[in-house]
Amino acid sequence: MDEVKVVVTHSERATLRVGDVFLKVDADQSRIDVEVEAMSLAPVPTPEILWRKPPVLALAALPGTTLGRLGQPSTGSPAAWAAAGAAIRKLHEAPLPPRPGRAGQGIAALAAELDAECELLVTNGVLPVDLVTRNRQVAEAALRPWTAAFTHGDLQIAHVFVDGDEVTGIIDWSEAGRGDALYDLATFTLGHEEHLEDVLAGYGTDIDLGVIHAWWSLRSLLAVRWLIEHDFDPFAPGCEVDVLRSRM
């Protein structure tokens, strides 16, 4: 019998691996609906859907390995990062999906969420006030008008699989939808600034680096408390708090 491996688990969802099958368990079926729809529309490799029986979605494993994880050195070559950049560009240029995604939050709502989160980080003593203040200033550049693109919405490097220098698939589409393309690029390079140039070489268009930096700060500020509350460690080397410190 294949061993059952827990890939990730918290109070909202869990992912298990049994042999070459991934089982995603999610109490919120709307997230699974978004994921299934996005994978059917995305013009990039995605996992094969084996079956679905709520609350479980079964997906076939992708060939290759992930580009890496936040807080750990990437095992991918510069060419692999560039190939990922090209795949992301292909996604962003695809016809728009029918619904907004995580990267499509309105400017006013996002600013209000960010300000409330910054206040909580300081009031609860989670982060020093100067660290929060400086990164809130940096994050301001992300709060600008943008042209909607087909975005993944949670494009962490752990969600992109490569075999050599070829992208074999992208997983975890539950936050996908219309949104800001630079949100995806910033999420993908978060904590791996040394590979940003490789990604942009593959992406192939001029990008406002100030907005990428802003999204690094904004995403990290919004993530810290959630990560702590769900038993993850944003203070680990190379993770969200180090990303915030790098903007000082």
Coordinates of C-alpha atoms in Angstrom, one line a residue, residues 47-184:
P47 CA -2.5 18.4 -13.2
E48 CA -5.0 15.9 -14.7
I49 CA -8.2 15.7 -12.7
L50 CA -8.8 12.1 -11.8
W51 CA -12.1 12.4 -10.0
R52 CA -14.0 14.7 -7.7
K53 CA -16.3 13.7 -4.9
P54 CA -16.9 16.6 -2.5
P55 CA -15.1 17.6 -0.4
V56 CA -12.2 15.8 -2.1
L57 CA -10.5 16.5 -5.5
A58 CA -8.1 13.9 -6.8
L59 CA -5.3 15.1 -9.1
A60 CA -2.5 13.2 -10.8
A61 CA 1.0 14.0 -9.8
L62 CA 3.1 16.2 -12.2
P63 CA 6.4 15.1 -13.6
G64 CA 9.5 16.8 -12.4
T65 CA 10.1 18.8 -9.2
T66 CA 9.1 22.2 -7.9
L67 CA 11.4 25.2 -8.4
G68 CA 11.8 25.4 -4.7
R69 CA 10.2 26.7 -1.5
L70 CA 10.2 30.0 0.3
G71 CA 13.0 30.1 2.8
Q72 CA 15.0 27.5 1.0
P73 CA 17.6 27.7 -1.9
S74 CA 16.1 27.1 -5.3
T75 CA 17.3 24.0 -7.2
G76 CA 16.2 25.4 -10.5
S77 CA 18.6 26.7 -13.1
P78 CA 18.3 30.3 -14.5
A79 CA 16.9 28.7 -17.7
A80 CA 14.2 27.0 -15.6
W81 CA 13.2 30.3 -14.0
A82 CA 13.1 32.0 -17.4
A83 CA 10.9 29.1 -18.7
A84 CA 8.6 29.8 -15.8
G85 CA 8.5 33.5 -16.7
A86 CA 7.5 32.6 -20.2
A87 CA 4.7 30.3 -19.0
I88 CA 3.4 33.1 -16.7
R89 CA 3.4 35.5 -19.6
K90 CA 1.4 33.0 -21.6
L91 CA -1.2 32.7 -18.8
H92 CA -1.4 36.5 -18.4
E93 CA -2.1 36.9 -22.2
A94 CA -4.9 34.3 -22.3
P95 CA -8.6 35.3 -22.5
L96 CA -9.9 36.5 -19.2
P97 CA -11.6 34.0 -16.9
P98 CA -15.2 34.8 -15.9
R99 CA -14.6 35.8 -12.3
P100 CA -12.1 38.0 -10.3
G101 CA -9.4 36.2 -8.4
R102 CA -7.2 36.9 -5.3
A103 CA -5.0 39.2 -7.4
G104 CA -8.1 41.2 -8.5
Q105 CA -9.0 42.9 -5.3
G106 CA -10.0 46.6 -5.7
I107 CA -7.6 49.3 -4.7
A108 CA -9.8 50.8 -2.0
A109 CA -10.6 47.5 -0.4
L110 CA -7.0 46.3 -0.5
A111 CA -5.8 49.6 1.0
A112 CA -8.3 49.3 3.8
E113 CA -7.3 45.7 4.5
L114 CA -3.6 46.6 4.5
D115 CA -4.1 49.5 6.9
A116 CA -6.1 47.4 9.3
E117 CA -3.6 44.6 9.2
C118 CA -0.7 47.0 9.8
E119 CA -2.4 48.4 12.8
L120 CA -3.0 44.9 14.2
L121 CA 0.7 43.9 13.6
V122 CA 1.8 46.9 15.7
T123 CA -0.9 46.9 18.3
N124 CA -0.3 43.2 19.1
G125 CA 3.4 43.5 19.1
V126 CA 3.9 41.1 16.2
L127 CA 6.3 43.3 14.3
P128 CA 8.3 46.5 15.2
V129 CA 6.5 49.7 14.2
D130 CA 9.4 50.9 12.0
L131 CA 9.4 47.7 10.0
V132 CA 5.6 48.0 9.5
T133 CA 5.7 51.7 8.7
R134 CA 8.5 51.4 6.1
N135 CA 6.9 48.5 4.3
R136 CA 3.5 50.2 4.3
Q137 CA 5.2 53.0 2.5
V138 CA 6.8 50.6 0.0
A139 CA 3.5 48.8 -0.5
E140 CA 1.8 52.0 -1.6
A141 CA 3.2 51.6 -5.1
A142 CA 1.0 48.5 -5.7
L143 CA -2.2 50.5 -5.1
R144 CA -2.6 51.8 -8.6
P145 CA -4.8 51.1 -11.6
W146 CA -4.0 47.9 -13.6
T147 CA -5.2 46.1 -16.7
A148 CA -6.9 42.8 -15.8
A149 CA -5.0 39.6 -16.8
F150 CA -5.7 35.9 -16.3
T151 CA -3.9 35.4 -12.9
H152 CA -3.1 32.4 -10.8
G153 CA -3.5 34.3 -7.6
D154 CA -1.2 32.1 -5.4
L155 CA 1.8 31.6 -7.7
Q156 CA 4.4 30.5 -5.1
I157 CA 7.5 28.8 -6.5
A158 CA 6.3 25.5 -4.8
H159 CA 3.4 25.5 -7.2
V160 CA 5.5 25.5 -10.3
F161 CA 7.0 22.1 -11.5
V162 CA 9.9 21.8 -13.9
D163 CA 11.8 18.9 -15.5
G164 CA 15.2 20.3 -16.4
D165 CA 14.5 23.6 -18.0
E166 CA 10.9 22.8 -19.0
V167 CA 7.8 23.7 -17.1
T168 CA 5.8 20.6 -16.6
G169 CA 2.8 22.0 -14.7
I170 CA 1.4 24.6 -12.3
I171 CA -0.8 23.5 -9.3
D172 CA -3.2 25.1 -6.8
W173 CA -5.5 27.3 -8.8
S174 CA -8.2 28.0 -6.1
E175 CA -7.3 31.8 -6.1
A176 CA -7.2 32.2 -9.9
G177 CA -9.2 34.8 -11.9
R178 CA -9.0 38.2 -13.3
G179 CA -6.3 40.3 -11.6
D180 CA -3.1 42.3 -11.5
A181 CA -0.3 40.4 -13.5
L182 CA 2.4 41.9 -11.3
Y183 CA 0.8 40.3 -8.2
D184 CA 1.6 36.9 -9.8

